[in-house]
Coordinates of C-alpha atoms in Angstrom, one line a residue:
X1 CA 3.1 36.1 -2.6
X2 CA 0.4 33.7 -2.7
X3 CA 2.1 32.4 -6.2
X4 CA 4.4 31.7 -3.6
X5 CA 2.5 29.8 -0.9
X6 CA 1.5 27.8 -3.7
X7 CA 4.6 26.3 -4.7
X8 CA 5.8 26.4 -1.3
X9 CA 5.2 21.7 -1.6
X10 CA 7.9 22.0 -4.8
X11 CA 9.9 24.6 -2.9
X12 CA 10.9 21.7 -0.1
X13 CA 10.8 18.9 -2.4
X14 CA 13.3 20.5 -4.3
X15 CA 15.4 21.6 -1.1
X16 CA 15.3 18.0 0.2
X17 CA 16.7 16.8 -2.9
X18 CA 19.0 18.9 -3.4
X19 CA 20.4 18.5 0.3
X20 CA 20.6 15.2 -0.4
X21 CA 22.2 14.7 -3.5
X22 CA 24.4 17.8 -3.0
X23 CA 27.6 16.1 -4.7
X24 CA 25.5 15.4 -8.1
X25 CA 24.5 19.9 -8.3
X26 CA 27.9 20.9 -6.3
X27 CA 30.1 18.8 -7.5
X28 CA 28.7 17.2 -11.1
X29 CA 29.1 13.9 -9.8
X30 CA 26.8 11.2 -11.4
X31 CA 26.1 7.5 -10.6
X32 CA 27.4 4.6 -10.7
X33 CA 26.9 1.4 -8.5
X34 CA 23.9 -1.7 -9.0
X35 CA 22.2 -1.7 -12.3
X36 CA 22.8 1.5 -14.0
X37 CA 26.5 0.8 -14.2
X38 CA 26.3 -2.9 -15.6
X39 CA 23.0 -2.4 -17.9
X40 CA 21.3 0.6 -17.8
X41 CA 23.9 3.0 -19.0
X42 CA 25.5 0.7 -21.0
X43 CA 22.2 0.3 -22.7
X44 CA 21.3 3.8 -23.0
X45 CA 24.4 4.7 -25.2
X46 CA 23.8 1.8 -27.5
X47 CA 20.7 3.6 -27.5
X48 CA 21.5 6.8 -28.2
X49 CA 24.5 5.0 -30.8
X50 CA 21.9 3.8 -32.5
X51 CA 18.9 6.7 -32.6
X52 CA 21.7 9.0 -33.8
X53 CA 22.7 7.1 -36.6
X54 CA 19.1 6.8 -37.3
X55 CA 18.8 3.6 -37.2
X56 CA 15.9 1.8 -34.6
X57 CA 17.4 0.5 -32.1
X58 CA 15.2 -3.1 -32.6
X59 CA 18.4 -5.4 -32.5
X60 CA 22.2 -5.4 -30.2
X61 CA 25.0 -7.5 -31.9
X62 CA 26.9 -6.5 -29.0
X63 CA 26.1 -9.2 -26.6
X64 CA 26.9 -13.2 -27.2
X65 CA 26.0 -13.2 -31.2
X66 CA 22.5 -10.5 -30.8
X67 CA 20.2 -10.1 -28.3
X68 CA 16.7 -8.4 -28.5
X69 CA 17.3 -4.7 -27.2
X70 CA 13.3 -2.9 -28.4
X71 CA 11.8 -6.1 -27.0
X72 CA 13.2 -6.2 -23.2
X73 CA 10.3 -4.5 -21.3
X74 CA 13.3 -3.1 -18.2
X75 CA 15.4 -1.4 -20.3
X76 CA 12.8 1.3 -21.2
X77 CA 13.3 2.1 -24.2
X78 CA 10.1 4.4 -24.2
X79 CA 10.4 6.3 -21.7
X80 CA 9.9 9.9 -22.2
X81 CA 12.0 10.8 -19.8
X82 CA 14.4 9.0 -22.5
X83 CA 14.8 12.5 -24.2
X84 CA 17.3 13.7 -22.2
X85 CA 20.0 11.6 -22.9
X86 CA 20.7 13.0 -25.9
X87 CA 20.9 17.2 -24.2
X88 CA 23.2 14.9 -21.6
X89 CA 26.1 13.0 -21.8
X90 CA 24.7 9.3 -21.1
X91 CA 26.2 9.0 -16.7
X92 CA 24.6 12.6 -16.2
X93 CA 21.4 12.3 -18.4
X94 CA 21.1 9.2 -15.4
X95 CA 22.2 10.6 -12.9
X96 CA 18.9 13.0 -13.7
X97 CA 16.6 11.6 -14.9
X98 CA 16.7 9.3 -11.1
X99 CA 16.7 12.5 -9.0
X100 CA 13.4 13.8 -12.2
X101 CA 11.9 10.4 -11.3
X102 CA 12.4 11.0 -6.7
X103 CA 10.5 14.4 -7.5
X104 CA 8.4 13.1 -9.3
X105 CA 7.0 10.8 -6.8
X106 CA 6.4 13.2 -4.0
X107 CA 5.2 15.7 -5.9
X108 CA 2.4 13.0 -7.6
X109 CA 2.1 11.7 -4.2
X110 CA 1.0 15.3 -2.9
X111 CA -1.1 16.2 -5.6
X112 CA -3.3 12.8 -4.8
X113 CA -3.6 13.4 -1.1
X114 CA -4.7 17.2 -2.0
X115 CA -7.5 15.3 -3.8
X116 CA -8.4 13.4 -0.8
X117 CA -9.2 16.5 0.4
X118 CA -6.3 16.4 3.0
X119 CA -3.8 20.0 4.1
X120 CA -1.2 20.9 2.1
X121 CA 0.9 20.4 4.9
X122 CA -0.7 16.6 5.2
X123 CA 0.1 15.8 1.7
X124 CA 3.6 17.6 2.3
X125 CA 4.5 15.3 4.5
X126 CA 2.9 12.7 2.8
X127 CA 5.1 12.8 -1.1
X128 CA 8.1 13.7 1.8
X129 CA 7.5 10.4 2.9
X130 CA 6.5 8.4 -0.4
X131 CA 10.0 10.1 -1.9
X132 CA 12.4 8.8 0.3
X133 CA 10.8 6.4 2.6
X134 CA 13.1 2.9 2.2
X135 CA 11.7 1.2 -0.7
X136 CA 11.0 3.6 -3.4
X137 CA 14.6 4.8 -2.7
X138 CA 16.6 1.8 -2.8
X139 CA 15.2 1.4 -6.6
X140 CA 17.5 4.1 -7.4
X141 CA 20.4 1.9 -8.3
X142 CA 18.8 0.2 -10.5
X143 CA 16.2 3.2 -12.3
X144 CA 13.7 1.1 -15.3
X145 CA 11.7 0.0 -12.0
X146 CA 12.2 3.7 -10.2
X147 CA 11.1 4.7 -13.8
X148 CA 7.4 2.8 -13.5
X149 CA 7.5 3.6 -9.7
X150 CA 7.3 7.3 -10.6
X151 CA 3.0 6.4 -11.9
X152 CA 1.4 5.1 -9.0
X153 CA 0.2 8.1 -7.3
X154 CA -0.4 9.7 -10.2
X155 CA -2.3 6.4 -11.9
X156 CA -4.4 5.8 -8.1
X157 CA -5.2 9.8 -8.8
X158 CA -7.0 8.8 -11.5
X159 CA -9.0 5.7 -10.8
X160 CA -10.7 7.3 -7.1
X161 CA -11.7 10.0 -9.4
X162 CA -13.5 8.0 -11.5
X163 CA -14.5 6.1 -8.5
X164 CA -15.9 9.3 -6.8
X165 CA -17.1 11.6 -10.3
X166 CA -17.6 9.0 -12.3
X167 CA -16.4 11.2 -15.6
X168 CA -14.8 9.1 -18.9
X169 CA -12.5 11.9 -18.9
X170 CA -11.4 10.2 -15.7
X171 CA -10.9 6.4 -17.2
X172 CA -9.1 7.4 -19.9
X173 CA -6.3 9.4 -18.5
X174 CA -6.0 6.0 -16.5
X175 CA -5.7 4.1 -19.5
X176 CA -3.5 6.3 -20.7
X177 CA -1.4 7.0 -18.2
X178 CA -1.0 2.6 -17.6
X179 CA 0.1 3.0 -20.4
X180 CA 2.9 5.2 -20.6
X181 CA 4.4 2.7 -16.6
X182 CA 3.4 0.0 -19.8
X183 CA 6.6 1.7 -21.4
X184 CA 8.3 3.2 -19.2
X185 CA 10.8 0.7 -17.2
X186 CA 10.2 -2.4 -15.0
X187 CA 6.7 -4.8 -16.0
X188 CA 6.5 -6.1 -12.8
X189 CA 5.8 -2.6 -10.4
X190 CA 3.4 -2.0 -13.8
X191 CA 1.5 -6.3 -13.0
X192 CA 0.9 -5.0 -9.0
X193 CA -0.1 -1.2 -9.8
X194 CA -2.8 -2.8 -11.9
X195 CA -3.3 -5.8 -9.7
X196 CA -4.1 -3.2 -6.9
X197 CA -6.1 -0.8 -9.0
X198 CA -8.4 -3.5 -10.2
X199 CA -8.7 -4.5 -6.9
X200 CA -10.0 -1.2 -5.9
X201 CA -12.0 -0.7 -9.1
X202 CA -14.3 -4.0 -8.7
X203 CA -14.6 -3.8 -4.4
X204 CA -14.8 -1.2 -3.7
X205 CA -16.7 1.8 -6.0
X206 CA -20.4 2.0 -6.6
X207 CA -21.0 0.5 -10.0
X208 CA -22.5 -3.0 -10.4
X209 CA -20.3 -5.9 -10.7
X210 CA -21.7 -6.0 -14.9
X211 CA -20.9 -2.7 -14.8
X212 CA -17.6 -2.7 -12.0
X213 CA -15.9 -6.0 -14.7
X214 CA -16.3 -3.6 -17.6
X215 CA -14.2 -1.0 -16.3
X216 CA -11.6 -3.5 -14.5
X217 CA -11.8 -5.3 -18.4
X218 CA -10.8 -1.5 -20.1
X219 CA -8.7 -0.2 -18.2
X220 CA -6.9 -3.7 -18.8
X221 CA -7.4 -4.2 -22.7
X222 CA -6.3 -0.8 -23.6
X223 CA -2.9 -0.6 -22.4
X224 CA -1.6 -4.2 -24.0
X225 CA -3.3 -3.1 -27.2
X226 CA -1.4 0.9 -26.8
X227 CA 1.8 -1.3 -25.4
X228 CA 1.6 -4.4 -27.7
X229 CA 3.8 -3.3 -30.3
X230 CA 6.7 -4.2 -27.5
X231 CA 4.4 -6.4 -25.3
X232 CA 4.1 -8.8 -27.5
X233 CA 7.5 -9.6 -29.2
X234 CA 9.1 -9.6 -24.9
X235 CA 6.1 -12.2 -24.2
X236 CA 8.5 -14.5 -26.7
X237 CA 11.8 -12.9 -25.9
X238 CA 10.4 -14.1 -22.1
X239 CA 9.3 -17.2 -23.1
X240 CA 13.2 -18.3 -25.0
X241 CA 14.9 -16.4 -22.1
X242 CA 17.1 -19.1 -19.7
X243 CA 15.4 -18.0 -16.7
X244 CA 12.6 -21.2 -15.9
X245 CA 8.7 -19.8 -16.3
X246 CA 6.2 -20.8 -13.5
X247 CA 8.2 -22.6 -10.4
X248 CA 7.9 -21.8 -7.6
X249 CA 11.1 -20.9 -6.2
X250 CA 11.8 -18.9 -9.0
X251 CA 8.8 -16.8 -8.5
X252 CA 9.7 -16.7 -4.8
X253 CA 13.3 -16.0 -4.8
X254 CA 13.9 -12.3 -2.9
X255 CA 11.1 -12.4 -1.2
X256 CA 11.1 -11.3 2.5
X257 CA 12.1 -13.2 5.4
X258 CA 11.7 -12.5 8.9
X259 CA 15.4 -11.3 9.6
X260 CA 14.6 -8.6 7.1
X261 CA 11.6 -6.7 8.8
X262 CA 13.7 -5.7 11.8
X263 CA 14.8 -3.1 9.3
X264 CA 11.5 -2.0 8.9
X265 CA 12.6 -0.2 11.4
X266 CA 16.5 0.0 12.0
X267 CA 17.3 1.2 8.3
X268 CA 21.1 0.2 8.5
X269 CA 21.5 -2.2 10.8
X270 CA 23.8 -4.8 8.3
X271 CA 25.7 -1.6 7.5
X272 CA 25.7 0.7 5.0
X273 CA 27.5 1.3 1.1
X274 CA 28.6 4.7 1.9
X275 CA 30.8 3.9 5.4
X276 CA 31.9 0.1 3.9
X277 CA 30.0 -1.6 6.7
X278 CA 28.1 -3.5 4.8
X279 CA 28.1 -7.1 6.7
X280 CA 24.4 -9.1 7.1
X281 CA 22.2 -9.9 4.4
X282 CA 21.7 -8.3 1.5
X283 CA 19.4 -6.0 2.1
X284 CA 19.2 -2.2 2.7
X285 CA 16.4 0.7 3.8
X286 CA 13.6 -1.9 2.8
X287 CA 10.4 -1.1 4.0
X288 CA 12.4 2.1 6.3
X289 CA 9.1 4.8 6.2
X290 CA 10.5 7.2 8.7
X291 CA 10.2 7.3 12.5
X292 CA 7.7 10.1 13.2
X293 CA 5.5 7.9 10.1
X294 CA 5.3 5.7 12.3
X295 CA 4.0 7.7 15.3
X296 CA 2.0 9.7 13.0
X297 CA 0.1 6.8 10.7
X298 CA -0.2 4.9 13.9
X299 CA -2.7 7.9 14.8
X300 CA -4.1 7.6 10.8
X301 CA -5.4 4.2 11.6
X302 CA -6.8 4.2 15.0
X303 CA -8.0 7.9 15.3
X304 CA -9.0 8.5 11.9
X305 CA -11.6 7.7 9.1
X306 CA -11.7 8.0 5.7
X307 CA -13.1 6.6 2.5
X308 CA -10.0 4.6 1.7
X309 CA -9.2 3.9 5.2
X310 CA -10.2 0.2 4.0
X311 CA -8.6 -0.4 0.9
X312 CA -5.6 0.9 2.3
X313 CA -5.3 -1.5 4.9
X314 CA -5.3 -3.9 3.4
X315 CA -3.6 -2.9 0.7
X316 CA -0.8 -2.3 4.2
X317 CA -1.6 -6.0 4.7
X318 CA -1.4 -8.2 1.5
X319 CA 2.2 -5.6 0.6
X320 CA 3.2 -6.9 3.8
X321 CA 2.8 -11.3 4.0
X322 CA 3.2 -11.4 -0.8
X323 CA 6.8 -9.7 0.1
X324 CA 7.2 -13.0 2.1
X325 CA 6.7 -14.7 -0.4
X326 CA 5.7 -18.8 -0.6
X327 CA 6.7 -18.4 3.6
X328 CA 2.7 -17.2 3.4
X329 CA -0.6 -18.9 2.2
X330 CA -1.4 -16.3 0.6
X331 CA 1.6 -16.4 -2.1
X332 CA 0.2 -19.6 -3.2
X333 CA -3.3 -18.4 -3.9
X334 CA -1.8 -15.7 -5.5
X335 CA 0.5 -17.6 -7.9
X336 CA -2.0 -20.8 -9.1
X337 CA -4.6 -18.0 -9.0
X338 CA -4.3 -14.8 -10.6
X339 CA -3.0 -15.2 -14.2
X340 CA 0.7 -14.0 -14.5
X341 CA 1.8 -14.2 -11.3
X342 CA 3.9 -16.9 -11.3
X343 CA 6.0 -15.1 -14.0
X344 CA 7.9 -13.1 -11.6
X345 CA 10.7 -13.0 -9.6
X346 CA 11.9 -10.9 -6.0
X347 CA 8.1 -9.8 -4.3
X348 CA 10.0 -8.0 -1.9
X349 CA 9.7 -5.3 -4.4
X350 CA 6.1 -5.0 -3.0
X351 CA 7.5 -2.8 -0.7
X352 CA 7.1 -0.5 -3.0
X353 CA 2.9 -0.2 -1.8
X354 CA 3.2 -0.8 1.7
X355 CA 5.3 3.0 1.3
X356 CA 2.6 3.9 -1.0
X357 CA -0.5 2.9 2.6
X358 CA 1.7 3.7 4.8
X359 CA 2.5 7.3 3.0
X360 CA -1.5 7.6 2.5
X361 CA -2.4 6.5 6.2
X362 CA 1.0 9.4 8.1
X363 CA -1.3 11.9 6.0
X364 CA -4.3 11.3 7.9
X365 CA -2.9 11.0 11.2
X366 CA -0.5 14.4 10.5
X367 CA -4.3 16.0 9.5
X368 CA -5.7 14.5 13.4
X369 CA -2.7 16.2 14.7
X370 CA -3.4 19.0 13.1
X371 CA -6.8 19.4 14.0
X372 CA -7.5 17.6 16.8
X373 CA -6.2 19.2 20.9
X374 CA -3.6 16.2 21.6
X375 CA -4.2 14.7 24.7
X376 CA -1.8 12.2 26.8
X377 CA -1.9 9.4 29.7
X378 CA 0.3 7.2 31.1
X379 CA 0.8 5.3 28.7
X380 CA 2.9 8.1 26.4
X381 CA 4.8 9.6 30.2
X382 CA 5.7 5.9 29.7
X383 CA 6.7 5.6 26.4
X384 CA 8.5 9.0 26.3
X385 CA 10.0 8.2 29.4
X386 CA 11.0 4.1 28.0
X387 CA 12.3 5.8 25.1
X388 CA 14.8 8.3 26.5
X389 CA 16.8 5.8 28.5
X390 CA 17.5 3.5 25.7
X391 CA 18.6 6.3 23.7
X392 CA 20.6 7.2 26.7
X393 CA 21.7 4.0 27.1
X394 CA 22.4 3.6 23.5
X395 CA 24.3 6.8 23.0
X396 CA 26.4 5.3 26.4
X397 CA 27.6 1.7 24.7
X398 CA 28.5 4.1 21.6
X399 CA 30.4 6.2 23.0
X400 CA 32.3 3.3 25.3
X401 CA 33.3 0.3 23.3
X402 CA 34.1 2.3 20.0
X403 CA 37.7 1.1 20.4
X404 CA 39.3 -0.8 18.2
X405 CA 39.2 -4.3 20.1
X406 CA 36.1 -3.7 22.7
X407 CA 33.1 -6.2 21.2
X408 CA 36.4 -9.0 20.8
X409 CA 37.3 -9.4 23.9
X410 CA 33.4 -8.5 24.9
X411 CA 32.4 -11.7 22.3
X412 CA 35.6 -13.5 24.1
X413 CA 34.4 -13.4 27.6
X414 CA 30.4 -13.9 26.1
X415 CA 31.2 -17.2 24.9
X416 CA 34.1 -18.3 27.6
X417 CA 32.1 -16.6 30.9
X418 CA 28.9 -16.2 30.7
X419 CA 28.6 -19.3 28.5
X420 CA 25.8 -17.6 25.0
X421 CA 27.5 -19.9 22.8
X422 CA 25.7 -18.8 19.5
X423 CA 28.5 -15.8 19.5
X424 CA 30.8 -17.8 18.9
X425 CA 30.2 -17.6 15.7
X426 CA 30.9 -14.0 15.4
X427 CA 34.6 -15.5 16.2
X428 CA 34.8 -16.4 12.5
X429 CA 35.4 -12.4 11.9
X430 CA 38.3 -10.1 12.2
X431 CA 38.2 -7.7 15.2
X432 CA 37.6 -4.8 13.3
X433 CA 34.7 -6.8 11.9
X434 CA 33.1 -7.7 14.6
X435 CA 33.4 -3.6 15.9
X436 CA 31.9 -2.4 13.0
X437 CA 28.9 -5.0 13.5
X438 CA 28.0 -4.6 17.3
X439 CA 27.9 -0.6 17.0
X440 CA 26.4 -0.7 13.7
X441 CA 23.7 -2.2 15.9
X442 CA 24.0 0.4 18.5
X443 CA 23.4 3.2 16.5
X444 CA 20.9 1.7 15.3
X445 CA 18.6 1.6 18.2
X446 CA 20.2 5.0 19.0
X447 CA 18.6 6.2 16.0
X448 CA 15.4 5.3 16.3
X449 CA 14.7 5.6 20.0
X450 CA 15.7 9.1 19.7
X451 CA 14.2 10.3 17.0
X452 CA 11.3 8.3 18.2
X453 CA 11.7 10.4 21.7
X454 CA 12.1 13.6 19.9
X455 CA 8.6 13.1 18.2
X456 CA 7.5 12.2 21.2
X457 CA 8.5 15.2 23.3
X458 CA 7.6 17.4 20.4
X459 CA 3.7 16.2 20.9
X460 CA 3.2 16.7 24.6
X461 CA 5.4 20.5 24.9
X462 CA 5.1 22.0 21.6
X463 CA 1.3 23.4 21.9
X464 CA 1.7 26.0 18.9
X465 CA 0.3 24.2 16.2
X466 CA 2.1 25.2 13.9
X467 CA 5.9 24.7 15.3
X468 CA 4.1 21.4 15.8
X469 CA 3.4 20.6 12.2
X470 CA 6.4 22.5 11.3
X471 CA 8.9 20.2 14.0
X472 CA 7.4 17.3 12.8
X473 CA 8.0 17.1 9.1
X474 CA 11.9 18.3 9.7
X475 CA 11.9 14.7 12.2
X476 CA 10.4 12.6 9.7
X477 CA 11.8 14.5 6.6
X478 CA 15.3 13.7 9.0
X479 CA 14.7 10.3 9.7
X480 CA 14.5 9.8 6.1
X481 CA 17.4 12.0 4.3
X482 CA 20.5 10.2 6.5
X483 CA 19.3 6.4 5.7
X484 CA 19.2 7.3 2.1
X485 CA 22.5 8.8 1.9
X486 CA 24.0 6.0 3.8
X487 CA 23.6 4.1 0.2
X488 CA 24.4 6.9 -2.6
X489 CA 27.6 6.0 -4.2
X490 CA 28.6 8.5 -6.7
X491 CA 32.0 9.7 -9.3
X492 CA 33.3 12.0 -11.4
X493 CA 32.1 11.1 -15.1
X494 CA 35.3 10.2 -16.0
X495 CA 34.3 6.7 -14.5
X496 CA 32.7 6.4 -18.4
X497 CA 35.7 8.0 -19.8
X498 CA 36.6 4.9 -22.4
X499 CA 40.4 7.8 -22.5
X500 CA 40.7 7.4 -18.6
X501 CA 43.1 4.7 -17.0
X502 CA 40.4 2.4 -14.9
X503 CA 42.5 2.4 -12.1
X504 CA 43.1 6.0 -11.4
X505 CA 39.9 7.1 -11.8
X506 CA 38.0 4.1 -9.1
X507 CA 41.1 5.6 -6.7
X508 CA 38.8 8.9 -6.6
X509 CA 35.1 6.9 -6.2
X510 CA 33.4 9.4 -3.0
X511 CA 36.6 11.1 -3.0
X512 CA 39.5 8.0 -2.6
X513 CA 36.7 5.9 -0.4
X514 CA 36.6 3.3 -3.3
X515 CA 36.2 -0.6 -1.7
X516 CA 36.6 -4.0 -3.4
X517 CA 35.8 -5.0 0.0
X518 CA 34.4 -3.5 2.9
X519 CA 36.0 -5.1 5.3
X520 CA 38.3 -7.9 5.5
X521 CA 37.0 -11.3 5.7
X522 CA 38.4 -15.0 5.4
X523 CA 37.2 -17.9 2.2
X524 CA 35.3 -20.1 5.1
X525 CA 32.7 -16.5 5.9

């Protein structure tokens, strides 16, 4: 019985993963979208072929006149989980490794939070939030990026234990697993991880300044040394690549813009892959950490005190500001003053750390609710009433405006009669797309405020703590898993069978709903 209780967090995470990836577990399907399809899976076929023929995969002769293979950190040739490619077919192994990554992210975050003296319930919630939030979940289409995210909570765990206990063992483990992260895949997240941990070791430890500098030097130098067998050819490879180096526009490419921050509240605002409604900016789920999560994180921010609180808050602020690229002065400071910063693009990848730090705040907010008798004033009840009204209104709009031409007529009326001329830009689209845009928007409003109402309702009226905590855990999980399910695209493994006609395979994707284009468009759009 005691063993079962200890296993409950692992079983709960496993259950969420089975629910989310049921097509993989019960229908035998595999992932195919994004960089997995056109980059990672072909590279892993090459890796397996080379090893089985007794060769070290140093050079890929099949692209152009040949390109370096081993020198590319991004494809994760030395990732420890690569052994699964020799156990299963390559597409299935990649799918299983990706799913295993989500499980490990949740478990490692759970272990880290437990070391912060949080309860099992609170730690489990933090693990769920980090594993299934918009970032890193949005990275499932590029699993070599995800392979690196796995080690973030583990590395912070070792750094925290070293600062707290001052034992060499924890520094050695930090160095060892930092090396493993280095060799596991995409180097950009590794670089960001090392910056955050170096900042923690310098500004939030009580060593002398001289010792702090020595510790950071050791932490940075030894992983670089141990990874040198791949790092040195990687540096040469990058310096001979055709991407610009030391260029502000390049470094800021892929930054978050202000409209994208709407996705932090409304994860599917611009549509989704599975339903074929993706209509707007090419962002999805980015920064979304759940609805109940935001309420709990607010409790953690306002009501709690804990040793890492300042570091966590600064981590959230820095990751969000830097993710905006050259739209903020802070990015320029990092570009010119922080070594190596200018060599990376897509600073939006920093949102992974926003999710990481928010999950910590959420766990502390959950712990506060667990140990405190809650009191609510008129502001809380007013927020509940407001969110309930928005929920009902948005639901009524969804149910009454779902006819195929309603919103086209509405837009035409608002332009002609009400003179809301900015809406005229929508009239270049056909009626189906206009309908999809409005219905998607109102559904996101309904989704957010309905979950907010349920969260507030639970906090105000469920008096029994065990029931309340379970309800909050379920609401948090539901608010994350539903949007996540809308980006997972799977297919039969026959897609990768060279003897199968491609049109036949594509017609089977997503049970016959494969789309080349989700909605009709005109070229001038």
